[in-house]
Amino acid sequence: MDTRKLTAFVDLADTKNYSQTAENLFSTQATISKQIIALEKEWHISLFNRAHRKVALTTAGKAVLPYAKKILTEEHQLEAKIAEQHKQSEQNLTIKGIPSISQYQAFKIIAEFTKAHPEINLKFSEAETDQLDNALINNEADIIFTRLFEQADKQLDVLINETDYFVILMPRFNPLASSASLNLEMLKNESFLMLDSATNLFNPVSEILKQADINPKITYQGRRINIILEMLNRGIGVSVMMRKSFNLDNFPNVVAIPLQPKEYSHLAFVKLHDKHSQALDTFGNLPQPLFKPLNIPFRNT
């Protein structure tokens, strides 16, 4: 059955105006008229009274209209289901990660996954931490790779891949640079270079500074780790960062000293619990040795 004719019939039954129906369907009055006449011949009934330039449904037209509407509704549902299945069969997978992802094992996992599954169309990009949660909720990402300081919401599935811990970065010529470890109280007279609130490090760092009764003098606050490293390399300030989030190869005048007591974060792949696709399930079924049990508890547990 030609559903274009059914669409013309249903729309004309609503508008009772050939000109309006033609406009609604991006067609012409002549085409709409031909489609209605074709249906009437096919069904051997009259659908409309056309007396005195007025259009009104006949008794037969009123009787078959609900069934025509049902067929069109089911056609739309079928098209939506076909589109959904087609999307799944294409196996698209969108992953977004924190800017420092290249410093973590996750980057290697994603690269190896791409090589092992060429049938999956992977789209990978970086985003600041404050954008990652929204990317999941707004369906802009299937999976995010992020840093967790607290237990994730129950609506999320979490695959923990790695742990990290805070260190103090400072110029090699700072009198404290030879220390085996440092506590924050020893830094109360230093100026701080800090990542801002767009990352999820600003609040945890601010919290541990507050616990150490330090009201920091902030010389730099921004998103660029390399700017902080360059400033440190030139002898400016100190910074609190996660140990694996940076690379000092090009910054010979910077040292990283463990913070005591240690403060940890967990690096994890995260997805919505109720979201599934063939590509997502394939990624979720990666060998379990790639992921780690939670041996170090979250800060709020």
Protein backbone atom coordinates (compact mmCIF):
# COMPACT_ATOMS: atom_id res chain seq x y z
CA MET A 1 0.00 0.00 0.00
CA ASP A 2 1.28 3.46 -0.94
CA THR A 3 1.50 5.30 2.37
CA ARG A 4 1.92 8.61 0.55
CA LYS A 5 -1.72 8.30 -0.50
CA LEU A 6 -2.70 7.46 3.07
CA THR A 7 -0.79 10.51 4.31
CA ALA A 8 -2.68 12.71 1.85
CA PHE A 9 -5.99 11.18 2.97
CA VAL A 10 -5.30 11.66 6.69
CA ASP A 11 -4.04 15.22 6.25
CA LEU A 12 -6.97 16.23 4.02
CA ALA A 13 -9.40 14.76 6.54
CA ASP A 14 -7.85 17.12 9.07
CA THR A 15 -7.53 20.30 6.98
CA LYS A 16 -10.56 19.82 4.70
CA ASN A 17 -8.61 22.01 2.30
CA TYR A 18 -6.66 20.77 -0.73
CA SER A 19 -4.45 23.85 -0.81
CA GLN A 20 -3.47 23.53 2.86
CA THR A 21 -2.79 19.80 2.56
CA ALA A 22 -0.64 20.39 -0.52
CA GLU A 23 1.36 22.96 1.46
CA ASN A 24 1.69 20.65 4.47
CA LEU A 25 3.00 17.81 2.32
CA PHE A 26 5.17 19.95 0.03
CA SER A 27 3.05 18.88 -2.92
CA THR A 28 0.48 20.37 -5.30
CA GLN A 29 -3.32 20.41 -5.21
CA ALA A 30 -3.41 18.39 -8.42
CA THR A 31 -1.18 15.68 -6.93
CA ILE A 32 -3.24 15.49 -3.72
CA SER A 33 -6.44 15.20 -5.77
CA LYS A 34 -4.96 12.37 -7.87
CA GLN A 35 -3.84 10.50 -4.72
CA ILE A 36 -7.32 10.70 -3.17
CA ILE A 37 -9.01 9.60 -6.40
CA ALA A 38 -6.55 6.70 -6.69
CA LEU A 39 -7.40 5.54 -3.16
CA GLU A 40 -11.13 5.73 -3.86
CA LYS A 41 -10.72 3.62 -7.00
CA GLU A 42 -8.50 1.12 -5.17
CA TRP A 43 -10.93 0.75 -2.27
CA HIS A 44 -14.13 1.15 -4.31
CA ILE A 45 -15.53 3.72 -1.87
CA SER A 46 -15.96 7.48 -1.79
CA LEU A 47 -13.85 9.16 0.90
CA PHE A 48 -14.93 12.80 0.58
CA ASN A 49 -17.94 14.85 -0.41
CA ARG A 50 -16.77 17.72 -2.60
CA ALA A 51 -20.00 19.70 -3.05
CA HIS A 52 -19.88 23.48 -3.34
CA ARG A 53 -16.08 23.56 -3.04
CA LYS A 54 -16.35 22.17 0.50
CA VAL A 55 -14.49 19.04 1.53
CA ALA A 56 -16.06 16.71 4.09
CA LEU A 57 -15.55 13.07 4.96
CA THR A 58 -18.20 10.61 3.83
CA THR A 59 -19.51 7.95 6.19
CA ALA A 60 -17.10 5.49 4.57
CA GLY A 61 -14.24 7.97 4.92
CA LYS A 62 -14.95 8.36 8.64
CA ALA A 63 -15.03 4.58 9.04
CA VAL A 64 -11.62 3.93 7.46
CA LEU A 65 -9.80 7.02 8.80
CA PRO A 66 -8.75 5.47 12.19
CA TYR A 67 -7.21 2.49 10.37
CA ALA A 68 -5.31 4.75 7.99
CA LYS A 69 -3.94 6.68 10.97
CA LYS A 70 -2.92 3.43 12.66
CA ILE A 71 -1.04 2.26 9.57
CA LEU A 72 0.87 5.57 9.37
CA THR A 73 1.69 5.47 13.09
CA GLU A 74 3.01 1.92 12.77
CA GLU A 75 5.02 2.92 9.71
CA HIS A 76 6.68 5.73 11.69
CA GLN A 77 7.40 3.33 14.55
CA LEU A 78 8.88 0.85 12.09
CA GLU A 79 11.09 3.53 10.54
CA ALA A 80 12.31 4.59 14.00
CA LYS A 81 13.10 0.99 14.95
CA ILE A 82 14.92 0.40 11.65
CA ALA A 83 16.97 3.56 12.21
CA GLU A 84 17.81 2.40 15.74
CA GLN A 85 18.91 -1.03 14.53
CA HIS A 86 20.90 0.52 11.69
CA LYS A 87 22.71 2.79 14.14
CA GLN A 88 23.58 -0.17 16.34
CA SER A 89 24.74 -2.23 13.38
CA GLU A 90 27.07 0.60 12.37
CA GLN A 91 28.73 0.20 15.78
CA ASN A 92 29.58 3.80 16.50
CA LEU A 93 31.34 4.52 19.80
CA THR A 94 32.10 7.97 21.17
CA ILE A 95 34.64 8.30 24.00
CA LYS A 96 35.61 11.56 25.67
CA GLY A 97 38.46 11.82 28.18
CA ILE A 98 40.28 14.25 30.44
CA PRO A 99 43.00 16.33 28.72
CA SER A 100 45.78 14.41 30.49
CA ILE A 101 44.51 11.01 29.26
CA SER A 102 47.67 10.43 27.21
CA GLN A 103 49.60 10.07 30.49
CA TYR A 104 47.46 7.12 31.57
CA GLN A 105 47.03 3.48 30.55
CA ALA A 106 43.56 4.34 29.23
CA PHE A 107 45.11 5.95 26.18
CA LYS A 108 46.86 2.69 25.29
CA ILE A 109 43.66 0.73 25.94
CA ILE A 110 41.71 2.93 23.52
CA ALA A 111 44.43 2.68 20.87
CA GLU A 112 44.61 -1.12 21.13
CA PHE A 113 40.82 -1.40 21.14
CA THR A 114 40.69 0.58 17.89
CA LYS A 115 43.21 -1.77 16.26
CA ALA A 116 41.45 -4.89 17.52
CA HIS A 117 37.99 -3.75 16.38
CA PRO A 118 38.19 -1.99 13.01
CA GLU A 119 34.48 -2.71 12.55
CA ILE A 120 33.71 -0.14 15.27
CA ASN A 121 33.69 3.51 14.25
CA LEU A 122 35.42 5.12 17.24
CA LYS A 123 35.27 8.87 17.80
CA PHE A 124 37.62 10.04 20.55
CA SER A 125 38.15 13.54 21.89
CA GLU A 126 39.28 15.39 25.01
CA ALA A 127 37.16 17.62 27.22
CA GLU A 128 37.57 19.42 30.51
CA THR A 129 36.26 17.46 33.46
CA ASP A 130 33.35 19.82 34.07
CA GLN A 131 32.04 18.94 30.59
CA LEU A 132 32.40 15.17 30.79
CA ASP A 133 29.41 14.35 33.02
CA ASN A 134 27.14 16.47 30.83
CA ALA A 135 28.50 14.68 27.77
CA LEU A 136 27.13 11.41 29.15
CA ILE A 137 23.77 12.85 30.19
CA ASN A 138 23.28 14.71 26.90
CA ASN A 139 24.21 11.64 24.84
CA GLU A 140 27.30 13.37 23.44
CA ALA A 141 29.49 10.48 24.62
CA ASP A 142 28.93 6.77 25.15
CA ILE A 143 31.86 6.49 27.56
CA ILE A 144 33.96 9.02 29.42
CA PHE A 145 37.38 8.58 30.97
CA THR A 146 37.60 10.71 34.07
CA ARG A 147 39.12 11.13 37.50
CA LEU A 148 37.04 10.16 40.52
CA PHE A 149 37.60 11.31 44.08
CA GLU A 150 34.23 10.07 45.30
CA GLN A 151 31.95 7.10 44.72
CA ALA A 152 30.11 7.46 41.41
CA ASP A 153 26.33 7.77 41.18
CA LYS A 154 24.43 4.47 41.09
CA GLN A 155 23.11 5.24 37.60
CA LEU A 156 26.68 4.92 36.29
CA ASP A 157 28.77 1.86 35.46
CA VAL A 158 32.42 2.37 36.43
CA LEU A 159 35.48 0.45 35.22
CA ILE A 160 38.44 1.56 37.33
CA ASN A 161 41.65 1.37 35.34
CA GLU A 162 44.26 3.09 37.48
CA THR A 163 44.93 5.00 40.69
CA ASP A 164 46.95 8.17 41.11
CA TYR A 165 48.15 10.29 44.01
CA PHE A 166 49.04 13.90 44.78
CA VAL A 167 52.62 15.16 44.60
CA ILE A 168 54.19 18.56 45.16
CA LEU A 169 55.88 20.08 42.11
CA MET A 170 58.53 22.71 42.75
CA PRO A 171 61.68 24.20 41.21
CA ARG A 172 64.79 22.07 41.73
CA PHE A 173 66.47 24.97 43.53
CA ASN A 174 63.75 25.34 46.18
CA PRO A 175 65.25 24.56 49.65
CA LEU A 176 62.57 21.86 50.11
CA ALA A 177 63.31 20.14 46.79
CA SER A 178 65.64 17.55 48.31
CA SER A 179 62.95 16.24 50.71
CA ALA A 180 61.86 12.62 50.35
CA SER A 181 58.28 13.69 51.03
CA LEU A 182 56.42 16.83 52.08
CA ASN A 183 53.36 17.74 54.06
CA LEU A 184 51.35 20.78 53.11
CA GLU A 185 52.15 22.68 56.30
CA MET A 186 55.71 23.02 54.99
CA LEU A 187 54.40 25.03 52.01
CA LYS A 188 52.47 27.74 53.86
CA ASN A 189 54.86 30.48 52.69
CA GLU A 190 54.92 29.38 49.04
CA SER A 191 52.96 30.84 46.12
CA PHE A 192 50.73 28.30 44.37
CA LEU A 193 50.14 27.52 40.70
CA MET A 194 46.75 25.82 40.43
CA LEU A 195 44.53 24.17 37.85
CA ASP A 196 41.14 25.88 37.85
CA SER A 197 37.63 24.64 38.57
CA ALA A 198 37.08 23.47 34.97
CA THR A 199 39.30 20.56 35.98
CA ASN A 200 38.21 18.42 38.90
CA LEU A 201 41.48 19.06 40.76
CA PHE A 202 40.77 22.57 42.01
CA ASN A 203 38.25 21.56 44.69
CA PRO A 204 40.23 18.58 46.08
CA VAL A 205 43.44 20.65 46.21
CA SER A 206 41.62 23.57 47.82
CA GLU A 207 40.14 21.17 50.36
CA ILE A 208 43.44 19.64 51.45
CA LEU A 209 45.01 23.12 51.65
CA LYS A 210 42.13 24.20 53.88
CA GLN A 211 42.62 21.13 56.07
CA ALA A 212 46.28 22.15 56.42
CA ASP A 213 45.10 25.63 57.49
CA ILE A 214 46.69 27.22 54.41
CA ASN A 215 45.09 30.18 52.69
CA PRO A 216 47.15 29.95 49.50
CA LYS A 217 48.65 32.85 47.64
CA ILE A 218 47.66 31.91 44.08
CA THR A 219 50.04 33.20 41.42
CA TYR A 220 48.47 31.26 38.53
CA GLN A 221 45.07 29.62 38.10
CA GLY A 222 44.18 28.06 34.75
CA ARG A 223 43.74 24.89 32.71
CA ARG A 224 47.14 24.43 31.10
CA ILE A 225 49.46 22.00 32.88
CA ASN A 226 52.31 22.97 30.55
CA ILE A 227 52.07 26.62 31.61
CA ILE A 228 52.41 25.57 35.23
CA LEU A 229 55.39 23.34 34.41
CA GLU A 230 57.05 26.14 32.45
CA MET A 231 56.60 28.57 35.35
CA LEU A 232 58.04 26.02 37.78
CA ASN A 233 60.93 25.38 35.41
CA ARG A 234 61.69 29.11 35.57
CA GLY A 235 61.72 29.02 39.37
CA ILE A 236 58.21 30.31 40.09
CA GLY A 237 55.91 28.87 42.77
CA VAL A 238 54.83 25.35 43.71
CA SER A 239 51.93 23.20 42.53
CA VAL A 240 49.91 20.23 43.77
CA MET A 241 49.11 17.73 41.01
CA MET A 242 48.42 14.07 40.40
CA ARG A 243 51.66 12.17 39.83
CA LYS A 244 50.77 10.64 36.48
CA SER A 245 49.09 13.69 34.95
CA PHE A 246 52.30 15.32 33.70
CA ASN A 247 55.65 14.57 32.05
CA LEU A 248 58.82 16.29 33.25
CA ASP A 249 61.10 15.23 30.38
CA ASN A 250 61.24 18.76 28.99
CA PHE A 251 61.37 20.47 32.38
CA PRO A 252 64.75 19.60 33.93
CA ASN A 253 64.46 22.18 36.71
CA VAL A 254 61.24 20.73 38.16
CA VAL A 255 61.00 17.98 40.78
CA ALA A 256 57.99 15.99 42.01
CA ILE A 257 57.89 15.09 45.70
CA PRO A 258 55.25 12.78 47.24
CA LEU A 259 52.68 14.42 49.50
CA GLN A 260 52.23 12.93 52.95
CA PRO A 261 49.79 11.66 53.96
CA LYS A 262 48.95 10.32 50.53
CA GLU A 263 45.76 11.44 48.81
CA TYR A 264 44.47 9.23 45.98
CA SER A 265 42.17 9.50 42.98
CA HIS A 266 40.82 6.78 40.70
CA LEU A 267 40.94 6.90 36.91
CA ALA A 268 37.97 5.17 35.33
CA PHE A 269 35.89 4.59 32.24
CA VAL A 270 32.28 5.54 33.02
CA LYS A 271 29.01 4.95 31.17
CA LEU A 272 25.30 5.23 31.90
CA HIS A 273 24.05 2.01 33.50
CA ASP A 274 20.99 1.67 31.26
CA LYS A 275 22.72 2.50 27.97
CA HIS A 276 23.63 -0.42 25.73
CA SER A 277 24.82 -1.04 22.19
CA GLN A 278 26.90 -3.69 20.51
CA ALA A 279 29.93 -1.38 20.46
CA LEU A 280 29.50 -0.45 24.14
CA ASP A 281 29.18 -4.08 25.15
CA THR A 282 32.31 -4.95 23.16
CA PHE A 283 34.29 -2.28 25.01
CA GLY A 284 32.82 -3.35 28.36
CA ASN A 285 33.95 -6.92 27.71
CA LEU A 286 37.63 -6.02 27.44
CA PRO A 287 39.89 -8.39 29.39
CA GLN A 288 39.42 -7.81 33.10
CA PRO A 289 43.19 -7.50 33.87
CA LEU A 290 42.93 -4.08 32.21
CA PHE A 291 40.75 -2.98 35.11
CA LYS A 292 41.53 -3.02 38.79
CA PRO A 293 39.63 -3.79 41.98
CA LEU A 294 39.09 -0.86 44.32
CA ASN A 295 41.91 -1.59 46.79
CA ILE A 296 42.19 2.07 47.82
CA PRO A 297 38.86 3.47 49.05
CA PHE A 298 37.31 6.69 47.89
CA ARG A 299 37.81 9.70 50.12
CA ASN A 300 34.15 9.70 51.18
CA THR A 301 34.00 6.00 52.10
